[in-house]
Coordinates of C-alpha atoms in Angstrom, one line a residue:
M1 CA 22.4 -60.4 64.6
I2 CA 21.0 -59.1 60.9
I3 CA 23.7 -57.8 58.9
Y4 CA 23.9 -57.3 54.8
H5 CA 26.6 -58.1 52.6
F6 CA 26.7 -56.3 49.4
T7 CA 28.0 -58.2 45.8
S8 CA 27.6 -58.5 42.6
S9 CA 23.8 -60.5 41.0
E10 CA 26.6 -62.9 39.3
F11 CA 28.2 -64.0 42.7
A12 CA 25.1 -63.3 44.3
L13 CA 23.4 -66.3 42.3
R14 CA 26.9 -68.5 42.5
A15 CA 26.3 -67.9 46.7
L16 CA 23.1 -69.2 46.1
R17 CA 23.6 -72.0 43.6
D18 CA 26.6 -73.4 46.1
R19 CA 25.4 -72.7 49.2
R20 CA 28.5 -70.9 50.4
L21 CA 30.0 -67.8 50.3
K22 CA 33.6 -66.7 49.7
I23 CA 35.9 -65.6 52.5
A24 CA 38.3 -62.6 52.3
R25 CA 42.1 -63.2 53.3
I26 CA 43.7 -60.7 55.0
N27 CA 45.8 -59.4 52.2
E28 CA 43.0 -58.7 50.3
L29 CA 41.0 -56.2 51.9
S30 CA 40.4 -53.7 50.3
D31 CA 42.3 -50.9 53.7
P32 CA 45.9 -51.7 53.3
F33 CA 47.0 -50.2 56.8
Q34 CA 44.3 -54.0 57.8
L35 CA 46.4 -55.2 60.9
C36 CA 48.8 -52.4 60.9
A37 CA 46.6 -50.0 63.7
A38 CA 49.0 -50.8 66.6
D39 CA 50.9 -47.8 67.2
F40 CA 54.8 -48.3 65.5
S41 CA 57.1 -47.1 68.8
G42 CA 59.8 -49.1 68.2
S43 CA 61.9 -48.6 65.0
D44 CA 61.2 -52.8 63.7
T45 CA 57.4 -52.7 65.0
Q46 CA 56.8 -52.4 61.2
P47 CA 58.4 -55.3 59.6
K48 CA 56.9 -57.1 62.7
L49 CA 54.0 -56.5 61.7
E50 CA 54.4 -57.2 58.5
A51 CA 55.2 -60.4 59.0
F52 CA 52.4 -61.1 61.4
R53 CA 49.6 -60.3 58.6
N54 CA 51.1 -62.0 56.5
Q55 CA 51.4 -65.0 58.9
M56 CA 47.8 -64.1 59.8
N57 CA 47.1 -64.6 55.7
E58 CA 47.3 -67.8 55.4
G59 CA 45.2 -69.3 58.7
Y60 CA 42.5 -66.4 59.0
G61 CA 39.8 -64.9 56.9
V62 CA 36.6 -63.3 57.2
I63 CA 33.3 -62.6 56.1
C64 CA 33.1 -58.6 55.1
L65 CA 29.4 -57.6 56.1
T66 CA 27.4 -54.1 57.4
E67 CA 24.9 -53.3 59.8
H68 CA 22.9 -51.6 57.0
Y69 CA 21.6 -51.3 53.7
R70 CA 20.0 -48.0 53.3
D71 CA 23.6 -45.9 52.3
P72 CA 23.6 -45.4 48.4
V73 CA 27.6 -45.0 48.7
L74 CA 27.8 -48.7 49.5
W75 CA 25.7 -50.2 46.3
S76 CA 27.6 -48.0 44.8
H77 CA 31.5 -49.5 45.8
Y78 CA 30.0 -53.0 46.8
A79 CA 27.4 -53.5 45.0
D80 CA 28.5 -53.3 41.1
G81 CA 27.0 -49.5 41.0
H82 CA 23.5 -50.9 42.4
R83 CA 23.3 -53.5 40.0
G84 CA 24.3 -56.0 42.6
V85 CA 22.3 -57.4 45.2
A86 CA 22.6 -56.8 49.0
L87 CA 22.6 -60.4 51.0
V88 CA 20.3 -60.1 54.4
F89 CA 22.4 -62.7 56.8
E90 CA 21.2 -63.5 60.6
I91 CA 24.6 -64.2 62.2
P92 CA 25.2 -65.8 65.9
D93 CA 26.0 -62.5 68.2
D94 CA 29.0 -64.0 69.7
M95 CA 30.7 -63.9 65.6
A96 CA 30.2 -60.7 65.1
I97 CA 33.0 -58.5 65.4
R98 CA 31.9 -54.4 64.8
V99 CA 34.7 -52.6 63.4
S100 CA 36.3 -49.8 65.8
Y101 CA 36.8 -46.3 63.6
Q102 CA 40.3 -44.5 64.9
P103 CA 41.1 -41.1 63.9
E104 CA 44.6 -42.6 65.1
H105 CA 46.5 -45.6 65.7
V106 CA 46.0 -47.6 69.0
K107 CA 48.2 -48.8 71.5
L108 CA 49.0 -52.6 71.2
Y109 CA 52.4 -53.6 72.6
V110 CA 53.6 -55.2 70.0
D111 CA 57.3 -56.1 71.2
A112 CA 55.6 -57.7 74.4
A113 CA 53.5 -59.5 72.0
W114 CA 56.6 -61.2 70.4
Q115 CA 58.3 -62.0 73.6
R116 CA 55.9 -64.1 74.6
G117 CA 56.1 -66.2 71.7
G118 CA 53.6 -64.0 69.0
F119 CA 50.3 -62.6 68.5
T120 CA 47.3 -64.2 70.2
E121 CA 44.1 -64.9 68.6
S122 CA 42.4 -61.8 71.1
D123 CA 45.5 -59.4 68.9
L124 CA 43.9 -60.7 65.9
T125 CA 40.2 -59.9 66.6
Q126 CA 41.9 -56.8 68.8
L127 CA 43.6 -55.4 65.1
I128 CA 40.6 -56.9 62.3
S129 CA 38.2 -54.7 64.5
I130 CA 39.9 -51.7 64.1
K131 CA 40.1 -49.2 60.7
F132 CA 40.9 -45.3 60.3
S133 CA 38.4 -42.9 60.5
S134 CA 37.5 -42.8 57.0
W135 CA 35.9 -45.3 56.4
Q136 CA 33.0 -45.2 58.9
Y137 CA 30.5 -45.0 56.8
E138 CA 30.8 -48.9 56.1
S139 CA 29.3 -49.6 59.8
E140 CA 31.6 -52.4 59.4
V141 CA 30.9 -55.9 60.7
R142 CA 33.0 -58.9 60.1
M143 CA 33.1 -62.5 61.1
M144 CA 36.6 -64.0 61.7
C145 CA 37.3 -67.6 60.1
R146 CA 39.7 -70.1 60.8
L147 CA 41.3 -71.0 57.3
N148 CA 41.5 -74.8 58.3
D149 CA 38.0 -75.0 59.0
H150 CA 36.6 -74.4 55.6
F151 CA 36.1 -75.2 52.3
C152 CA 39.2 -75.5 49.8
Q153 CA 39.5 -74.6 46.2
I154 CA 42.0 -74.1 43.9
D155 CA 41.1 -70.9 41.3
S156 CA 42.2 -71.0 37.9
K157 CA 45.4 -69.1 39.2
G158 CA 46.8 -71.8 41.7
I159 CA 45.8 -69.9 44.4
K160 CA 43.7 -71.3 47.4
V161 CA 40.0 -69.7 47.8
Y162 CA 38.1 -71.0 51.2
F163 CA 34.4 -70.1 51.8
E164 CA 32.1 -70.1 54.3
S165 CA 28.9 -71.9 54.1
L166 CA 25.0 -70.8 54.3
S167 CA 22.6 -72.0 54.8
L168 CA 18.4 -70.9 54.1
E169 CA 17.2 -73.4 57.3
S170 CA 16.4 -71.7 60.3
Y171 CA 17.8 -75.1 62.0
G172 CA 20.8 -75.1 59.8
V173 CA 23.4 -75.3 61.8
D174 CA 26.1 -72.8 59.6
A175 CA 26.2 -69.2 61.2
L176 CA 25.3 -67.5 58.4
K177 CA 21.3 -67.9 57.8
L178 CA 20.4 -66.3 54.8
I179 CA 16.9 -64.7 55.3
G180 CA 16.5 -62.5 52.4
L181 CA 17.9 -60.6 49.1
I182 CA 17.4 -57.0 47.8
R183 CA 18.1 -56.1 44.7
G184 CA 19.8 -52.8 43.9
V185 CA 17.7 -50.2 41.8
R186 CA 20.0 -50.7 39.0
C187 CA 19.8 -54.8 39.5
D188 CA 18.2 -56.8 35.7
L189 CA 18.3 -60.0 38.1
K190 CA 15.0 -61.5 38.0
P191 CA 13.2 -63.4 40.4
A192 CA 13.8 -66.3 37.6
D193 CA 16.9 -65.8 37.5
I194 CA 17.0 -66.6 41.6
A195 CA 14.4 -69.1 41.5
S196 CA 16.9 -71.2 39.5
E197 CA 19.6 -71.4 42.0
L198 CA 17.4 -72.0 44.8
L199 CA 15.5 -75.6 45.4
A200 CA 12.4 -76.5 45.3
V201 CA 12.5 -77.0 49.1
D202 CA 13.9 -73.3 49.5
T203 CA 11.3 -69.5 49.6
L204 CA 13.9 -67.3 49.8
P205 CA 12.3 -63.2 50.9
V206 CA 13.0 -60.8 48.0
Q207 CA 12.1 -57.0 47.9
D208 CA 13.6 -54.3 45.3
A209 CA 15.8 -51.1 46.4
R210 CA 13.8 -47.9 45.2
L211 CA 15.5 -44.3 45.9
D212 CA 14.6 -41.8 48.4
V213 CA 14.4 -38.8 47.2
S214 CA 14.0 -37.3 50.1
S215 CA 16.4 -38.2 52.7
F216 CA 19.3 -39.5 49.3
Q217 CA 18.5 -43.1 51.5
I218 CA 18.1 -46.5 49.6
V219 CA 14.7 -48.1 51.1
A220 CA 13.8 -51.9 50.5
G221 CA 10.0 -52.6 49.2
E222 CA 7.6 -55.0 50.3
T223 CA 9.5 -58.1 50.3
Y224 CA 8.1 -61.1 47.9
P225 CA 9.2 -64.6 48.4
V226 CA 10.8 -66.6 45.6
N227 CA 11.2 -70.0 45.1
G228 CA 12.8 -72.5 44.4
V229 CA 12.7 -74.5 41.0
R230 CA 16.1 -76.7 41.4
S231 CA 15.8 -80.7 42.5
F232 CA 17.9 -81.9 44.7
S233 CA 19.8 -84.1 42.8
A234 CA 21.0 -81.0 40.5
C235 CA 22.6 -79.8 44.0
C236 CA 25.9 -78.6 43.9
F237 CA 27.0 -81.1 47.2
R238 CA 29.5 -79.4 49.5
V239 CA 32.6 -81.3 50.6

């Protein structure tokens, strides 16, 4: 399926240069109710869910994406106030977890899960796919990542940061296939800036966003190719 990832220009260029996208840890997600969508029917359910969330934070993360790019609110919230970009990806259908927006908690029997030895990955998939209905404007799609399977760096604060690899080649093995980039209506990122982070063998389709005042939506203009200029020897090799 074709999906979109909003980010700032700075992080977009970094993703192009390093051929990878930062994985969001469970405890970093913007929704404080994340993984707490279960019905709190027992007196000690919430502490168990909190323990479960901390456990899952150590082993899993997500890539947050969306099914569309037209909503201006998404650009305001996640693309640096329209100064950033939308990266256009193609991902396998079986890796796409569509978020379901619910007005109430769902039935997930926490005690039963603990009695059988803990939560399963299936439980995590169910919980990671549920958000409160007010978030519905996001039309979010998620990719769940096992952190042990991904490249890790230690940042300046001593925190582990994990990355999902991406490719610009249709034949690549990476799940994230970058097939385009849409520049925000306030984005000052020039085609030459994009080209400087691509290899000479790369061509990335780029579009410029504009305002459709008749519908209060964002629309993308004509696609034009941006050809890379970096030599292969200058590439930042992934581990």
